[in-house]
Structure formats: C-alpha cells, structure tokens
Amino acid sequence: MRILAIGAHPDDIELQCAGTLALYKRQGHEVFMAVATNGDMGNFDVPPAELAAIREAEFKAACAVIGAEPIWMGFPDEKLENTLANRLAFVDLIRSADPDLVITHGPDDYHPDHRYTHQLVWDALPLAGVGSLATAHPATARQVTLYFMDNVGGIGFQPTEFVDITETIEAKKAALAKHASQLRIFRQLMDVDLLDVVDTVGKFRGYQAGSRYAEGFAKVEAWYRGLSRRLLPEGSGASRFDYLKGDAQ
C-alpha cells in the first residue's frame, strides 16, 4: 500500500502517528509524510526565513528516521486558509502520492492550521479522482480512505481504531527528536518535554488498546470511502496480559 500522512506543522506527524508510519514501513509499504506550513513562526528568537529552513531540514531528517518520502508544501505558518487555490494544491499533493490511505488532523484540533489542514484534505480527497480537474499530476484511480490522527495530548479525541506501536515507539521518539528547534522552544516557554508527551500519550492509548504503547485513530465513514477491511497495520508487540503472564511464570 501507499500511505500519505499530512500534518499542518513540521512536527505534527511525528507527534501523532510516526509509530504507525514506522510500522507500515517495516512491513514493506510506501510511506509519504507531507507538511503544509513551513513552521517559520514557531520560535521567537529565530528570524522566520532562517527558522523555515531549519524546520524543513529537521522535517526531512525525521522522515529519514521513519524511511518516509518527505513532501514540503511551504505554506506560511499560522496563515493557512481554506481557499480554492489551496484546495487545488492539496488535490495535487494527494495525486502526487497516489495513496491508498491518508492520515491527517481531525476537525476538532486546537490549532487553526490543524483545522484548516483537516478541511483542505477533506475537500481535496473527492476531487483527486476527478479526471477533468487538471493539476500537475494525473487524477487518482480510486477514492482514498481517510483516518484522523490523535489530537495533541489526546485531548477531546475518541479513537475508533488503535495501532500497537510497542515495537516502533523508539523510532517515533527518534524522529521527533530531530525537531530540536521545536523541542527547545516548548521546554523554554512552556516547560513541556514533547518526548515525554509522546511517551505518556502512547502509554495511555496503550492501556486502552491492551498494549504497552499505541496510537489512536478515527476512521472516516463517508460515501465511497468506507471499507469492510482494516487498513491500519497490526503490531507484533505482546499484549499487557501476555507481559503479566510472563512475569508470573
């Protein structure tokens, strides 16, 4: 399969679904990671143009950890809008990856860039297969299944499916660690360790899923997008019950 994850900012994918993407890659699938905005507003002490270049380099380094193909869209940070021109850019993004499955933000995330990314992906998906709508890449041959990834901190998000990422949690952390400029500013301004966030949320979702670590997703049920089979990968980690049995023996 071909999997496309689309995040609003350079570290969103790593925070929310990098464990699943790493699992897909290990299982032989093709993985694409796309980021909509350039992250140039994220640090108060680095000029925007310089920061955009830093964030792009960090994003590509994170993709290399996962083994994913990076796609940098370059929209201005904090200024993403749901316009027709932007919708067509997202149509072309989807066509360029020709995915079986797309993962992106849900509609109730905290940041406007996240919510506009959600809306642009939602609106672009049915258009990606319209052959008479011309973009740089040819139309896709199928409607694409869509999943929403978790919100930051797991707040206000109710997963419908889980992926056991016990075997890829360290790859997820390693990918996120490439975003040094973002990790630094969160520690400095908010006293938040983003690596601890993904570990804590991963364990929390793992408790729900019956594994050591998990990521949560909500599958979109819409006309021509529903499937009778699961597309998310199956992890090979032992369940918590299996660990308990091992401890008891």
PDB file of C-alpha atoms in Angstrom:
ATOM      1  CA  MET A   1       0.000   0.000   0.000  1.00  0.00           C
ATOM      2  CA  ARG A   2       0.856   3.661  -0.286  1.00  0.00           C
ATOM      3  CA  ILE A   3       0.270   5.740   2.858  1.00  0.00           C
ATOM      4  CA  LEU A   4       0.203   9.536   2.968  1.00  0.00           C
ATOM      5  CA  ALA A   5       0.261  11.405   6.290  1.00  0.00           C
ATOM      6  CA  ILE A   6      -0.470  15.141   6.111  1.00  0.00           C
ATOM      7  CA  GLY A   7       0.317  17.425   9.034  1.00  0.00           C
ATOM      8  CA  ALA A   8      -0.080  21.162   9.438  1.00  0.00           C
ATOM      9  CA  HIS A   9       3.337  21.788  11.011  1.00  0.00           C
ATOM     10  CA  PRO A  10       6.756  20.127  10.665  1.00  0.00           C
ATOM     11  CA  ASP A  11       6.424  18.027  13.851  1.00  0.00           C
ATOM     12  CA  ASP A  12       2.701  17.177  13.897  1.00  0.00           C
ATOM     13  CA  ILE A  13       3.019  13.836  12.138  1.00  0.00           C
ATOM     14  CA  GLU A  14       5.888  12.754  14.368  1.00  0.00           C
ATOM     15  CA  LEU A  15       3.865  13.616  17.474  1.00  0.00           C
ATOM     16  CA  GLN A  16       0.682  11.837  16.434  1.00  0.00           C
ATOM     17  CA  CYS A  17       1.289   8.920  14.072  1.00  0.00           C
ATOM     18  CA  ALA A  18       5.005   8.308  13.447  1.00  0.00           C
ATOM     19  CA  GLY A  19       4.879   4.978  15.263  1.00  0.00           C
ATOM     20  CA  THR A  20       2.224   3.736  12.856  1.00  0.00           C
ATOM     21  CA  LEU A  21       4.112   5.072   9.835  1.00  0.00           C
ATOM     22  CA  ALA A  22       7.299   3.343  11.006  1.00  0.00           C
ATOM     23  CA  LEU A  23       5.313   0.118  11.365  1.00  0.00           C
ATOM     24  CA  TYR A  24       3.930   0.491   7.844  1.00  0.00           C
ATOM     25  CA  LYS A  25       7.459   0.991   6.524  1.00  0.00           C
ATOM     26  CA  ARG A  26       8.807  -2.061   8.359  1.00  0.00           C
ATOM     27  CA  GLN A  27       6.023  -4.110   6.805  1.00  0.00           C
ATOM     28  CA  GLY A  28       7.095  -3.092   3.297  1.00  0.00           C
ATOM     29  CA  HIS A  29       4.620  -0.333   2.466  1.00  0.00           C
ATOM     30  CA  GLU A  30       5.427   3.017   0.839  1.00  0.00           C
ATOM     31  CA  VAL A  31       5.117   5.959   3.223  1.00  0.00           C
ATOM     32  CA  PHE A  32       4.869   9.670   2.407  1.00  0.00           C
ATOM     33  CA  MET A  33       4.955  12.462   5.001  1.00  0.00           C
ATOM     34  CA  ALA A  34       3.660  15.874   3.915  1.00  0.00           C
ATOM     35  CA  VAL A  35       3.674  19.072   5.932  1.00  0.00           C
ATOM     36  CA  ALA A  36       1.515  22.026   4.933  1.00  0.00           C
ATOM     37  CA  THR A  37       3.177  25.017   6.612  1.00  0.00           C
ATOM     38  CA  ASN A  38       6.829  25.954   6.977  1.00  0.00           C
ATOM     39  CA  GLY A  39       6.851  26.489  10.770  1.00  0.00           C
ATOM     40  CA  ASP A  40       8.522  29.886  10.426  1.00  0.00           C
ATOM     41  CA  MET A  41       6.548  31.474  13.306  1.00  0.00           C
ATOM     42  CA  GLY A  42       7.398  28.844  15.903  1.00  0.00           C
ATOM     43  CA  ASN A  43      10.432  30.396  17.652  1.00  0.00           C
ATOM     44  CA  PHE A  44      10.515  33.964  18.954  1.00  0.00           C
ATOM     45  CA  ASP A  45      14.323  34.126  18.880  1.00  0.00           C
ATOM     46  CA  VAL A  46      14.970  32.914  15.295  1.00  0.00           C
ATOM     47  CA  PRO A  47      14.095  35.036  12.225  1.00  0.00           C
ATOM     48  CA  PRO A  48      11.233  33.471  10.210  1.00  0.00           C
ATOM     49  CA  ALA A  49      13.184  32.819   6.994  1.00  0.00           C
ATOM     50  CA  GLU A  50      16.016  31.181   8.923  1.00  0.00           C
ATOM     51  CA  LEU A  51      13.601  29.162  11.038  1.00  0.00           C
ATOM     52  CA  ALA A  52      11.719  27.897   7.974  1.00  0.00           C
ATOM     53  CA  ALA A  53      14.953  26.474   6.595  1.00  0.00           C
ATOM     54  CA  ILE A  54      15.750  24.868   9.970  1.00  0.00           C
ATOM     55  CA  ARG A  55      12.285  23.332  10.291  1.00  0.00           C
ATOM     56  CA  GLU A  56      12.431  21.919   6.746  1.00  0.00           C
ATOM     57  CA  ALA A  57      15.809  20.307   7.409  1.00  0.00           C
ATOM     58  CA  GLU A  58      14.540  18.865  10.712  1.00  0.00           C
ATOM     59  CA  PHE A  59      11.435  17.502   8.998  1.00  0.00           C
ATOM     60  CA  LYS A  60      13.457  15.777   6.293  1.00  0.00           C
ATOM     61  CA  ALA A  61      15.760  14.288   8.924  1.00  0.00           C
ATOM     62  CA  ALA A  62      12.719  12.960  10.787  1.00  0.00           C
ATOM     63  CA  CYS A  63      11.358  11.421   7.582  1.00  0.00           C
ATOM     64  CA  ALA A  64      14.702   9.677   7.084  1.00  0.00           C
ATOM     65  CA  VAL A  65      14.343   8.046  10.511  1.00  0.00           C
ATOM     66  CA  ILE A  66      10.952   6.645   9.506  1.00  0.00           C
ATOM     67  CA  GLY A  67      12.036   5.821   5.965  1.00  0.00           C
ATOM     68  CA  ALA A  68       9.328   8.071   4.522  1.00  0.00           C
ATOM     69  CA  GLU A  69       9.353  10.266   1.437  1.00  0.00           C
ATOM     70  CA  PRO A  70       9.146  13.940   2.557  1.00  0.00           C
ATOM     71  CA  ILE A  71       6.776  16.410   0.877  1.00  0.00           C
ATOM     72  CA  TRP A  72       7.243  20.069   1.879  1.00  0.00           C
ATOM     73  CA  MET A  73       4.308  22.284   0.828  1.00  0.00           C
ATOM     74  CA  GLY A  74       5.719  25.524   2.273  1.00  0.00           C
ATOM     75  CA  PHE A  75       2.584  27.489   3.164  1.00  0.00           C
ATOM     76  CA  PRO A  76       3.160  30.331   5.690  1.00  0.00           C
ATOM     77  CA  ASP A  77       2.890  29.228   9.308  1.00  0.00           C
ATOM     78  CA  GLU A  78      -0.178  30.464  11.227  1.00  0.00           C
ATOM     79  CA  LYS A  79      -1.774  31.727   7.976  1.00  0.00           C
ATOM     80  CA  LEU A  80      -3.196  28.643   6.271  1.00  0.00           C
ATOM     81  CA  GLU A  81      -6.612  29.293   4.727  1.00  0.00           C
ATOM     82  CA  ASN A  82      -9.314  27.186   3.098  1.00  0.00           C
ATOM     83  CA  THR A  83      -9.191  28.755  -0.359  1.00  0.00           C
ATOM     84  CA  LEU A  84      -9.810  27.228  -3.773  1.00  0.00           C
ATOM     85  CA  ALA A  85      -6.149  27.672  -4.719  1.00  0.00           C
ATOM     86  CA  ASN A  86      -5.042  25.867  -1.571  1.00  0.00           C
ATOM     87  CA  ARG A  87      -7.602  23.123  -2.133  1.00  0.00           C
ATOM     88  CA  LEU A  88      -6.177  22.502  -5.593  1.00  0.00           C
ATOM     89  CA  ALA A  89      -2.673  22.387  -4.115  1.00  0.00           C
ATOM     90  CA  PHE A  90      -3.878  19.658  -1.750  1.00  0.00           C
ATOM     91  CA  VAL A  91      -5.526  17.832  -4.648  1.00  0.00           C
ATOM     92  CA  ASP A  92      -2.174  17.792  -6.414  1.00  0.00           C
ATOM     93  CA  LEU A  93      -0.423  16.690  -3.216  1.00  0.00           C
ATOM     94  CA  ILE A  94      -2.743  13.696  -2.933  1.00  0.00           C
ATOM     95  CA  ARG A  95      -2.313  12.856  -6.607  1.00  0.00           C
ATOM     96  CA  SER A  96       1.477  13.049  -6.319  1.00  0.00           C
ATOM     97  CA  ALA A  97       1.493  10.303  -3.664  1.00  0.00           C
ATOM     98  CA  ASP A  98      -1.438   8.327  -5.156  1.00  0.00           C
ATOM     99  CA  PRO A  99      -2.222   6.866  -1.718  1.00  0.00           C
ATOM    100  CA  ASP A 100      -4.461   4.037  -0.636  1.00  0.00           C
ATOM    101  CA  LEU A 101      -4.868   5.728   2.723  1.00  0.00           C
ATOM    102  CA  VAL A 102      -4.488   9.283   4.058  1.00  0.00           C
ATOM    103  CA  ILE A 103      -3.936  10.245   7.699  1.00  0.00           C
ATOM    104  CA  THR A 104      -4.456  13.831   8.829  1.00  0.00           C
ATOM    105  CA  HIS A 105      -5.828  16.047  11.611  1.00  0.00           C
ATOM    106  CA  GLY A 106      -9.386  15.741  12.867  1.00  0.00           C
ATOM    107  CA  PRO A 107     -11.915  18.587  12.783  1.00  0.00           C
ATOM    108  CA  ASP A 108     -11.701  19.496  16.484  1.00  0.00           C
ATOM    109  CA  ASP A 109      -7.962  20.024  16.939  1.00  0.00           C
ATOM    110  CA  TYR A 110      -6.761  23.025  18.888  1.00  0.00           C
ATOM    111  CA  HIS A 111      -4.855  24.979  16.218  1.00  0.00           C
ATOM    112  CA  PRO A 112      -6.402  26.751  13.193  1.00  0.00           C
ATOM    113  CA  ASP A 113      -3.643  25.427  10.915  1.00  0.00           C
ATOM    114  CA  HIS A 114      -4.587  21.917  12.051  1.00  0.00           C
ATOM    115  CA  ARG A 115      -8.281  22.505  11.412  1.00  0.00           C
ATOM    116  CA  TYR A 116      -7.709  24.107   8.001  1.00  0.00           C
ATOM    117  CA  THR A 117      -5.409  21.241   7.030  1.00  0.00           C
ATOM    118  CA  HIS A 118      -8.219  18.888   8.004  1.00  0.00           C
ATOM    119  CA  GLN A 119     -10.728  20.794   5.893  1.00  0.00           C
ATOM    120  CA  LEU A 120      -8.418  21.085   2.889  1.00  0.00           C
ATOM    121  CA  VAL A 121      -7.690  17.357   2.944  1.00  0.00           C
ATOM    122  CA  TRP A 122     -11.374  16.520   3.380  1.00  0.00           C
ATOM    123  CA  ASP A 123     -12.353  18.751   0.452  1.00  0.00           C
ATOM    124  CA  ALA A 124      -9.459  17.677  -1.777  1.00  0.00           C
ATOM    125  CA  LEU A 125      -9.899  13.915  -1.446  1.00  0.00           C
ATOM    126  CA  PRO A 126     -13.017  13.530  -3.632  1.00  0.00           C
ATOM    127  CA  LEU A 127     -11.532  15.910  -6.208  1.00  0.00           C
ATOM    128  CA  ALA A 128      -8.286  13.964  -6.526  1.00  0.00           C
ATOM    129  CA  GLY A 129     -10.061  11.401  -8.708  1.00  0.00           C
ATOM    130  CA  VAL A 130     -11.859  13.875 -10.972  1.00  0.00           C
ATOM    131  CA  GLY A 131     -10.065  13.455 -14.292  1.00  0.00           C
ATOM    132  CA  SER A 132     -11.299  16.699 -15.851  1.00  0.00           C
ATOM    133  CA  LEU A 133      -9.861  18.751 -12.974  1.00  0.00           C
ATOM    134  CA  ALA A 134      -6.337  19.491 -14.150  1.00  0.00           C
ATOM    135  CA  THR A 135      -3.338  19.753 -11.814  1.00  0.00           C
ATOM    136  CA  ALA A 136       0.333  18.903 -12.273  1.00  0.00           C
ATOM    137  CA  HIS A 137      -0.301  15.207 -11.534  1.00  0.00           C
ATOM    138  CA  PRO A 138      -2.893  12.885 -13.075  1.00  0.00           C
ATOM    139  CA  ALA A 139      -6.084  12.008 -11.243  1.00  0.00           C
ATOM    140  CA  THR A 140      -6.114   9.061  -8.860  1.00  0.00           C
ATOM    141  CA  ALA A 141      -7.948   5.910  -9.903  1.00  0.00           C
ATOM    142  CA  ARG A 142      -9.845   5.395  -6.621  1.00  0.00           C
ATOM    143  CA  GLN A 143     -11.420   7.172  -3.692  1.00  0.00           C
ATOM    144  CA  VAL A 144      -8.996   7.243  -0.806  1.00  0.00           C
ATOM    145  CA  THR A 145      -9.722   6.011   2.714  1.00  0.00           C
ATOM    146  CA  LEU A 146      -9.215   8.701   5.362  1.00  0.00           C
ATOM    147  CA  TYR A 147      -8.172   8.411   9.002  1.00  0.00           C
ATOM    148  CA  PHE A 148      -7.894  11.183  11.571  1.00  0.00           C
ATOM    149  CA  MET A 149      -4.880  11.038  13.886  1.00  0.00           C
ATOM    150  CA  ASP A 150      -4.925  11.896  17.581  1.00  0.00           C
ATOM    151  CA  ASN A 151      -5.030  15.431  18.985  1.00  0.00           C
ATOM    152  CA  VAL A 152      -2.072  16.832  20.899  1.00  0.00           C
ATOM    153  CA  GLY A 153      -2.099  15.273  24.355  1.00  0.00           C
ATOM    154  CA  GLY A 154      -5.043  13.067  23.357  1.00  0.00           C
ATOM    155  CA  ILE A 155      -7.430  15.847  24.399  1.00  0.00           C
ATOM    156  CA  GLY A 156     -11.002  15.572  23.100  1.00  0.00           C
ATOM    157  CA  PHE A 157     -10.232  12.724  20.691  1.00  0.00           C
ATOM    158  CA  GLN A 158     -12.073   9.408  20.723  1.00  0.00           C
ATOM    159  CA  PRO A 159     -10.250   6.723  18.711  1.00  0.00           C
ATOM    160  CA  THR A 160     -12.216   4.107  16.813  1.00  0.00           C
ATOM    161  CA  GLU A 161      -9.119   2.031  15.989  1.00  0.00           C
ATOM    162  CA  PHE A 162      -5.728   1.543  17.640  1.00  0.00           C
ATOM    163  CA  VAL A 163      -2.302   0.544  16.383  1.00  0.00           C
ATOM    164  CA  ASP A 164       0.118  -1.251  18.708  1.00  0.00           C
ATOM    165  CA  ILE A 165       3.356   0.728  18.321  1.00  0.00           C
ATOM    166  CA  THR A 166       5.307  -1.030  21.058  1.00  0.00           C
ATOM    167  CA  GLU A 167       7.959  -2.089  18.551  1.00  0.00           C
ATOM    168  CA  THR A 168       8.238   1.370  16.956  1.00  0.00           C
ATOM    169  CA  ILE A 169       7.897   3.761  19.912  1.00  0.00           C
ATOM    170  CA  GLU A 170      11.654   4.362  19.930  1.00  0.00           C
ATOM    171  CA  ALA A 171      11.621   5.148  16.207  1.00  0.00           C
ATOM    172  CA  LYS A 172       8.799   7.614  16.868  1.00  0.00           C
ATOM    173  CA  LYS A 173      10.831   9.317  19.592  1.00  0.00           C
ATOM    174  CA  ALA A 174      13.939   9.360  17.397  1.00  0.00           C
ATOM    175  CA  ALA A 175      12.007  11.024  14.576  1.00  0.00           C
ATOM    176  CA  LEU A 176      10.529  13.631  16.918  1.00  0.00           C
ATOM    177  CA  ALA A 177      13.979  14.275  18.431  1.00  0.00           C
ATOM    178  CA  LYS A 178      15.121  15.569  15.033  1.00  0.00           C
ATOM    179  CA  HIS A 179      12.886  18.607  15.628  1.00  0.00           C
ATOM    180  CA  ALA A 180      15.410  20.175  18.002  1.00  0.00           C
ATOM    181  CA  SER A 181      14.205  23.742  17.470  1.00  0.00           C
ATOM    182  CA  GLN A 182      10.649  22.792  18.426  1.00  0.00           C
ATOM    183  CA  LEU A 183      11.648  20.686  21.420  1.00  0.00           C
ATOM    184  CA  ARG A 184      13.804  23.542  22.725  1.00  0.00           C
ATOM    185  CA  ILE A 185      11.098  26.202  22.490  1.00  0.00           C
ATOM    186  CA  PHE A 186       8.485  24.003  24.184  1.00  0.00           C
ATOM    187  CA  ARG A 187      10.847  23.392  27.088  1.00  0.00           C
ATOM    188  CA  GLN A 188      11.828  27.044  27.306  1.00  0.00           C
ATOM    189  CA  LEU A 189       8.400  28.668  27.053  1.00  0.00           C
ATOM    190  CA  MET A 190       6.014  26.012  28.380  1.00  0.00           C
ATOM    191  CA  ASP A 191       8.201  23.664  30.440  1.00  0.00           C
ATOM    192  CA  VAL A 192       6.905  20.831  28.257  1.00  0.00           C
ATOM    193  CA  ASP A 193       9.032  17.892  27.141  1.00  0.00           C
ATOM    194  CA  LEU A 194       7.486  16.730  23.851  1.00  0.00           C
ATOM    195  CA  LEU A 195       9.338  13.415  24.024  1.00  0.00           C
ATOM    196  CA  ASP A 196       7.676  12.792  27.369  1.00  0.00           C
ATOM    197  CA  VAL A 197       4.323  13.780  25.842  1.00  0.00           C
ATOM    198  CA  VAL A 198       4.525  11.078  23.157  1.00  0.00           C
ATOM    199  CA  ASP A 199       5.670   8.516  25.727  1.00  0.00           C
ATOM    200  CA  THR A 200       2.834   9.390  28.122  1.00  0.00           C
ATOM    201  CA  VAL A 201       0.106   9.517  25.470  1.00  0.00           C
ATOM    202  CA  GLY A 202       1.495   6.346  23.896  1.00  0.00           C
ATOM    203  CA  LYS A 203       1.169   4.535  27.213  1.00  0.00           C
ATOM    204  CA  PHE A 204      -2.318   5.967  27.783  1.00  0.00           C
ATOM    205  CA  ARG A 205      -3.527   4.796  24.375  1.00  0.00           C
ATOM    206  CA  GLY A 206      -1.737   1.524  25.051  1.00  0.00           C
ATOM    207  CA  TYR A 207      -3.825   0.987  28.180  1.00  0.00           C
ATOM    208  CA  GLN A 208      -6.940   1.467  26.047  1.00  0.00           C
ATOM    209  CA  ALA A 209      -5.647  -0.845  23.319  1.00  0.00           C
ATOM    210  CA  GLY A 210      -4.237  -3.564  25.566  1.00  0.00           C
ATOM    211  CA  SER A 211      -0.612  -2.994  24.564  1.00  0.00           C
ATOM    212  CA  ARG A 212       2.443  -1.262  26.003  1.00  0.00           C
ATOM    213  CA  TYR A 213       2.196   1.631  23.524  1.00  0.00           C
ATOM    214  CA  ALA A 214      -0.450   2.553  20.972  1.00  0.00           C
ATOM    215  CA  GLU A 215      -1.647   5.318  18.669  1.00  0.00           C
ATOM    216  CA  GLY A 216      -5.322   6.093  18.242  1.00  0.00           C
ATOM    217  CA  PHE A 217      -7.171   6.904  15.026  1.00  0.00           C
ATOM    218  CA  ALA A 218     -10.719   7.621  13.895  1.00  0.00           C
ATOM    219  CA  LYS A 219     -11.700   6.145  10.544  1.00  0.00           C
ATOM    220  CA  VAL A 220     -13.879   8.378   8.389  1.00  0.00           C
ATOM    221  CA  GLU A 221     -17.073   6.738   7.213  1.00  0.00           C
ATOM    222  CA  ALA A 222     -18.272   8.532   4.092  1.00  0.00           C
ATOM    223  CA  TRP A 223     -19.700   7.716   0.676  1.00  0.00           C
ATOM    224  CA  TYR A 224     -17.195   5.696  -1.366  1.00  0.00           C
ATOM    225  CA  ARG A 225     -14.625   5.843   1.438  1.00  0.00           C
ATOM    226  CA  GLY A 226     -15.709   3.030   3.726  1.00  0.00           C
ATOM    227  CA  LEU A 227     -14.085  -0.408   3.618  1.00  0.00           C
ATOM    228  CA  SER A 228     -15.012  -3.747   5.106  1.00  0.00           C
ATOM    229  CA  ARG A 229     -11.367  -4.483   5.942  1.00  0.00           C
ATOM    230  CA  ARG A 230      -8.849  -2.812   8.223  1.00  0.00           C
ATOM    231  CA  LEU A 231      -6.065  -0.821   6.589  1.00  0.00           C
ATOM    232  CA  LEU A 232      -4.137   0.194   9.696  1.00  0.00           C
ATOM    233  CA  PRO A 233      -1.166  -2.086  10.418  1.00  0.00           C
ATOM    234  CA  GLU A 234      -1.124  -4.799  13.045  1.00  0.00           C
ATOM    235  CA  GLY A 235       1.744  -4.524  15.510  1.00  0.00           C
ATOM    236  CA  SER A 236       3.535  -7.614  16.718  1.00  0.00           C
ATOM    237  CA  GLY A 237       4.036  -6.499  20.309  1.00  0.00           C
ATOM    238  CA  ALA A 238       2.781  -8.681  23.144  1.00  0.00           C
ATOM    239  CA  SER A 239      -0.336  -7.559  24.967  1.00  0.00           C
ATOM    240  CA  ARG A 240      -0.230  -6.349  28.562  1.00  0.00           C
ATOM    241  CA  PHE A 241      -1.843  -9.641  29.566  1.00  0.00           C
ATOM    242  CA  ASP A 242       0.985 -11.518  27.861  1.00  0.00           C
ATOM    243  CA  TYR A 243       3.544  -9.477  29.790  1.00  0.00           C
ATOM    244  CA  LEU A 244       1.727 -10.203  33.022  1.00  0.00           C
ATOM    245  CA  LYS A 245       1.671 -13.924  32.238  1.00  0.00           C
ATOM    246  CA  GLY A 246       5.410 -13.812  31.581  1.00  0.00           C
ATOM    247  CA  ASP A 247       6.046 -12.017  34.853  1.00  0.00           C
ATOM    248  CA  ALA A 248       4.009 -14.579  36.732  1.00  0.00           C
ATOM    249  CA  GLN A 249       5.918 -17.566  35.350  1.00  0.00           C
TER     250      GLN A 249
END
